[in-house]
Amino acid sequence: MLKNTFSSLIEAGTDEAGRGCLAGPVTAAAIILPPGFKNEILNDSKLLTEKKRIHLKPILEKNAICFGVAHIYPKEIDKINILNASILAMQQAIDQLTTLPEFIIVDGNRFKPFKDIPHECIIKGDGKYMSIAGASVLAKTARDSYMEELHEEYPMYNWKQNKGYPTKEHREAIRKHGITKYHRKSFKQLPEQLTLNL
């Protein structure tokens, strides 16, 4: 069972999705849940089926005090690197919150101070705290939905299925068709990068 909060302050949880993808944005969400919020299904989004994530999304949005979602796109990822892009996405999501948090809990081990709000990085926090798990679900569902839209433009990469992750099928499509404007040029698109004409 996930813990409801880390502190007694107004607390926002934040997490990102899509960090390891070859294409598409890195997406982050931040959420402030009401004290005492409980949900039996909620967990780290990676441990949930797509059906369960889609089921949880409106529950989280309806019950949250507030939430925000932000995308950082490939051009920016290539410019500032994926770690900085992930942190920036989380900060932009927190910036959308209509209630200013007094404390931020972050999934993972890296974050940069934001608006002088104290924060704590928690390894595997999405499997420990409700608000980080909620943020992970909102980030993942938002990003998946975006990649399904991009699939309509470039169906040959099957993004509706692989969501831009480096599956064998995705790499084969890159080998055959090259890369798109949605691919991250700073990422190793193919194992033998030199054969890829950028």
mmCIF file of N, CA and C in Angstrom, residues 73-138:
data_model
loop_
_atom_site.group_PDB
_atom_site.id
_atom_site.type_symbol
_atom_site.label_atom_id
_atom_site.label_comp_id
_atom_site.label_asym_id
_atom_site.label_seq_id
_atom_site.Cartn_x
_atom_site.Cartn_y
_atom_site.Cartn_z
ATOM 1 N N TYR A 73 10.112 18.764 -25.832
ATOM 2 C CA TYR A 73 10.176 18.107 -27.141
ATOM 3 C C TYR A 73 11.623 17.809 -27.583
ATOM 4 N N PRO A 74 11.778 16.925 -28.593
ATOM 5 C CA PRO A 74 13.113 16.447 -28.981
ATOM 6 C C PRO A 74 14.158 17.535 -29.254
ATOM 7 N N LYS A 75 13.757 18.627 -29.892
ATOM 8 C CA LYS A 75 14.724 19.689 -30.199
ATOM 9 C C LYS A 75 15.379 20.216 -28.914
ATOM 10 N N GLU A 76 14.546 20.415 -27.885
ATOM 11 C CA GLU A 76 15.033 20.914 -26.594
ATOM 12 C C GLU A 76 15.839 19.829 -25.872
ATOM 13 N N ILE A 77 15.368 18.579 -25.956
ATOM 14 C CA ILE A 77 16.108 17.452 -25.354
ATOM 15 C C ILE A 77 17.516 17.390 -25.940
ATOM 16 N N ASP A 78 17.606 17.515 -27.275
ATOM 17 C CA ASP A 78 18.915 17.461 -27.944
ATOM 18 C C ASP A 78 19.811 18.619 -27.511
ATOM 19 N N LYS A 79 19.191 19.742 -27.189
ATOM 20 C CA LYS A 79 19.962 20.934 -26.812
ATOM 21 C C LYS A 79 20.483 20.853 -25.369
ATOM 22 N N ILE A 80 19.631 20.381 -24.443
ATOM 23 C CA ILE A 80 20.001 20.477 -23.017
ATOM 24 C C ILE A 80 20.281 19.127 -22.350
ATOM 25 N N ASN A 81 20.088 18.046 -23.044
ATOM 26 C CA ASN A 81 20.247 16.638 -22.645
ATOM 27 C C ASN A 81 19.024 16.134 -21.877
ATOM 28 N N ILE A 82 18.885 14.814 -21.833
ATOM 29 C CA ILE A 82 17.641 14.213 -21.332
ATOM 30 C C ILE A 82 17.454 14.424 -19.830
ATOM 31 N N LEU A 83 18.533 14.430 -19.062
ATOM 32 C CA LEU A 83 18.384 14.651 -17.616
ATOM 33 C C LEU A 83 17.837 16.049 -17.349
ATOM 34 N N ASN A 84 18.457 17.063 -17.963
ATOM 35 C CA ASN A 84 17.976 18.438 -17.773
ATOM 36 C C ASN A 84 16.564 18.621 -18.321
ATOM 37 N N ALA A 85 16.259 17.930 -19.428
ATOM 38 C CA ALA A 85 14.911 18.019 -20.012
ATOM 39 C C ALA A 85 13.873 17.398 -19.080
ATOM 40 N N SER A 86 14.236 16.290 -18.425
ATOM 41 C CA SER A 86 13.317 15.630 -17.484
ATOM 42 C C SER A 86 13.026 16.541 -16.297
ATOM 43 N N ILE A 87 14.078 17.159 -15.766
ATOM 44 C CA ILE A 87 13.913 18.080 -14.625
ATOM 45 C C ILE A 87 13.086 19.295 -15.038
ATOM 46 N N LEU A 88 13.375 19.837 -16.231
ATOM 47 C CA LEU A 88 12.627 20.993 -16.731
ATOM 48 C C LEU A 88 11.146 20.654 -16.899
ATOM 49 N N ALA A 89 10.858 19.467 -17.423
ATOM 50 C CA ALA A 89 9.457 19.043 -17.597
ATOM 51 C C ALA A 89 8.748 18.982 -16.239
ATOM 52 N N MET A 90 9.434 18.432 -15.232
ATOM 53 C CA MET A 90 8.830 18.355 -13.894
ATOM 54 C C MET A 90 8.595 19.758 -13.328
ATOM 55 N N GLN A 91 9.561 20.639 -13.520
ATOM 56 C CA GLN A 91 9.408 22.012 -13.015
ATOM 57 C C GLN A 91 8.266 22.740 -13.721
ATOM 58 N N GLN A 92 8.139 22.534 -15.035
ATOM 59 C CA GLN A 92 7.039 23.171 -15.777
ATOM 60 C C GLN A 92 5.681 22.629 -15.331
ATOM 61 N N ALA A 93 5.638 21.328 -15.025
ATOM 62 C CA ALA A 93 4.379 20.737 -14.534
ATOM 63 C C ALA A 93 4.018 21.322 -13.167
ATOM 64 N N ILE A 94 5.013 21.463 -12.289
ATOM 65 C CA ILE A 94 4.773 22.052 -10.960
ATOM 66 C C ILE A 94 4.312 23.506 -11.108
ATOM 67 N N ASP A 95 4.892 24.207 -12.076
ATOM 68 C CA ASP A 95 4.562 25.612 -12.303
ATOM 69 C C ASP A 95 3.098 25.803 -12.712
ATOM 70 N N GLN A 96 2.485 24.746 -13.250
ATOM 71 C CA GLN A 96 1.067 24.826 -13.663
ATOM 72 C C GLN A 96 0.103 24.642 -12.492
ATOM 73 N N LEU A 97 0.597 24.185 -11.349
ATOM 74 C CA LEU A 97 -0.294 23.916 -10.210
ATOM 75 C C LEU A 97 -0.947 25.212 -9.727
ATOM 76 N N THR A 98 -2.242 25.170 -9.527
ATOM 77 C CA THR A 98 -2.968 26.379 -9.109
ATOM 78 C C THR A 98 -2.841 26.625 -7.608
ATOM 79 N N THR A 99 -2.444 25.607 -6.870
ATOM 80 C CA THR A 99 -2.103 25.768 -5.449
ATOM 81 C C THR A 99 -0.592 25.613 -5.329
ATOM 82 N N LEU A 100 0.063 26.575 -4.727
ATOM 83 C CA LEU A 100 1.517 26.500 -4.601
ATOM 84 C C LEU A 100 1.886 25.467 -3.534
ATOM 85 N N PRO A 101 2.659 24.445 -3.908
ATOM 86 C CA PRO A 101 3.035 23.459 -2.898
ATOM 87 C C PRO A 101 4.049 24.025 -1.905
ATOM 88 N N GLU A 102 4.024 23.488 -0.693
ATOM 89 C CA GLU A 102 5.010 23.873 0.328
ATOM 90 C C GLU A 102 6.183 22.889 0.336
ATOM 91 N N PHE A 103 5.975 21.752 -0.333
ATOM 92 C CA PHE A 103 7.001 20.713 -0.379
ATOM 93 C C PHE A 103 6.812 19.907 -1.659
ATOM 94 N N ILE A 104 7.908 19.471 -2.264
ATOM 95 C CA ILE A 104 7.839 18.689 -3.510
ATOM 96 C C ILE A 104 8.541 17.355 -3.277
ATOM 97 N N ILE A 105 7.862 16.261 -3.631
ATOM 98 C CA ILE A 105 8.549 14.962 -3.628
ATOM 99 C C ILE A 105 8.711 14.510 -5.074
ATOM 100 N N VAL A 106 9.938 14.112 -5.387
ATOM 101 C CA VAL A 106 10.361 13.854 -6.764
ATOM 102 C C VAL A 106 10.752 12.391 -6.919
ATOM 103 N N ASP A 107 10.254 11.751 -7.973
ATOM 104 C CA ASP A 107 10.706 10.390 -8.233
ATOM 105 C C ASP A 107 12.125 10.425 -8.795
ATOM 106 N N GLY A 108 12.991 9.595 -8.237
ATOM 107 C CA GLY A 108 14.358 9.525 -8.754
ATOM 108 C C GLY A 108 15.358 10.173 -7.822
ATOM 109 N N ASN A 109 16.533 10.459 -8.356
ATOM 110 C CA ASN A 109 17.608 10.977 -7.493
ATOM 111 C C ASN A 109 18.157 12.333 -7.915
ATOM 112 N N ARG A 110 17.526 12.962 -8.926
ATOM 113 C CA ARG A 110 18.049 14.257 -9.389
ATOM 114 C C ARG A 110 16.925 15.262 -9.578
ATOM 115 N N PHE A 111 17.150 16.470 -9.088
ATOM 116 C CA PHE A 111 16.200 17.565 -9.264
ATOM 117 C C PHE A 111 16.964 18.848 -9.005
ATOM 118 N N LYS A 112 16.433 19.955 -9.487
ATOM 119 C CA LYS A 112 17.046 21.260 -9.210
ATOM 120 C C LYS A 112 16.056 22.097 -8.413
ATOM 121 N N PRO A 113 16.540 22.870 -7.453
ATOM 122 C CA PRO A 113 15.633 23.691 -6.643
ATOM 123 C C PRO A 113 14.677 24.498 -7.516
ATOM 124 N N PHE A 114 13.429 24.596 -7.063
ATOM 125 C CA PHE A 114 12.397 25.285 -7.825
ATOM 126 C C PHE A 114 11.647 26.263 -6.918
ATOM 127 N N LYS A 115 11.751 27.542 -7.246
ATOM 128 C CA LYS A 115 11.027 28.608 -6.526
ATOM 129 C C LYS A 115 11.223 28.546 -5.003
ATOM 130 N N ASP A 116 12.394 28.150 -4.576
ATOM 131 C CA ASP A 116 12.694 28.076 -3.134
ATOM 132 C C ASP A 116 11.770 27.123 -2.361
ATOM 133 N N ILE A 117 11.101 26.224 -3.083
ATOM 134 C CA ILE A 117 10.247 25.237 -2.406
ATOM 135 C C ILE A 117 11.124 24.038 -2.031
ATOM 136 N N PRO A 118 11.151 23.633 -0.760
ATOM 137 C CA PRO A 118 11.966 22.478 -0.405
ATOM 138 C C PRO A 118 11.504 21.214 -1.137
ATOM 139 N N HIS A 119 12.449 20.337 -1.441
ATOM 140 C CA HIS A 119 12.088 19.105 -2.148
ATOM 141 C C HIS A 119 12.887 17.926 -1.600
ATOM 142 N N GLU A 120 12.398 16.762 -1.890
ATOM 143 C CA GLU A 120 13.088 15.521 -1.527
ATOM 144 C C GLU A 120 13.033 14.590 -2.730
ATOM 145 N N CYS A 121 14.200 14.063 -3.140
ATOM 146 C CA CYS A 121 14.247 13.058 -4.202
ATOM 147 C C CYS A 121 14.101 11.679 -3.565
ATOM 148 N N ILE A 122 13.235 10.866 -4.127
ATOM 149 C CA ILE A 122 12.970 9.540 -3.552
ATOM 150 C C ILE A 122 13.133 8.489 -4.653
ATOM 151 N N ILE A 123 14.145 7.633 -4.487
ATOM 152 C CA ILE A 123 14.367 6.549 -5.453
ATOM 153 C C ILE A 123 13.159 5.623 -5.427
ATOM 154 N N LYS A 124 12.669 5.291 -6.628
ATOM 155 C CA LYS A 124 11.463 4.450 -6.758
ATOM 156 C C LYS A 124 10.290 5.025 -5.965
ATOM 157 N N GLY A 125 10.215 6.345 -5.936
ATOM 158 C CA GLY A 125 9.143 7.034 -5.205
ATOM 159 C C GLY A 125 7.764 6.739 -5.759
ATOM 160 N N ASP A 126 7.697 6.394 -7.072
ATOM 161 C CA ASP A 126 6.396 6.108 -7.687
ATOM 162 C C ASP A 126 5.793 4.803 -7.162
ATOM 163 N N GLY A 127 6.597 3.994 -6.460
ATOM 164 C CA GLY A 127 6.083 2.790 -5.834
ATOM 165 C C GLY A 127 5.910 2.955 -4.331
ATOM 166 N N LYS A 128 6.111 4.196 -3.828
ATOM 167 C CA LYS A 128 6.050 4.443 -2.376
ATOM 168 C C LYS A 128 4.997 5.469 -1.966
ATOM 169 N N TYR A 129 4.793 6.501 -2.798
ATOM 170 C CA TYR A 129 3.909 7.608 -2.400
ATOM 171 C C TYR A 129 2.813 7.843 -3.437
ATOM 172 N N MET A 130 1.611 8.062 -2.935
ATOM 173 C CA MET A 130 0.425 8.255 -3.786
ATOM 174 C C MET A 130 0.619 9.371 -4.821
ATOM 175 N N SER A 131 1.142 10.517 -4.367
ATOM 176 C CA SER A 131 1.210 11.660 -5.294
ATOM 177 C C SER A 131 2.230 11.422 -6.402
ATOM 178 N N ILE A 132 3.347 10.752 -6.091
ATOM 179 C CA ILE A 132 4.320 10.458 -7.161
ATOM 180 C C ILE A 132 3.730 9.419 -8.112
ATOM 181 N N ALA A 133 3.063 8.400 -7.561
ATOM 182 C CA ALA A 133 2.411 7.392 -8.410
ATOM 183 C C ALA A 133 1.347 8.051 -9.294
ATOM 184 N N GLY A 134 0.576 8.982 -8.709
ATOM 185 C CA GLY A 134 -0.435 9.707 -9.485
ATOM 186 C C GLY A 134 0.194 10.512 -10.604
ATOM 187 N N ALA A 135 1.299 11.176 -10.296
ATOM 188 C CA ALA A 135 2.021 11.946 -11.325
ATOM 189 C C ALA A 135 2.544 11.012 -12.420
ATOM 190 N N SER A 136 3.024 9.834 -12.024
ATOM 191 C CA SER A 136 3.558 8.902 -13.025
ATOM 192 C C SER A 136 2.456 8.437 -13.975
ATOM 193 N N VAL A 137 1.254 8.230 -13.446
ATOM 194 C CA VAL A 137 0.115 7.811 -14.290
ATOM 195 C C VAL A 137 -0.295 8.940 -15.240
ATOM 196 N N LEU A 138 -0.380 10.166 -14.730
ATOM 197 C CA LEU A 138 -0.780 11.299 -15.581
ATOM 198 C C LEU A 138 0.278 11.580 -16.660
#
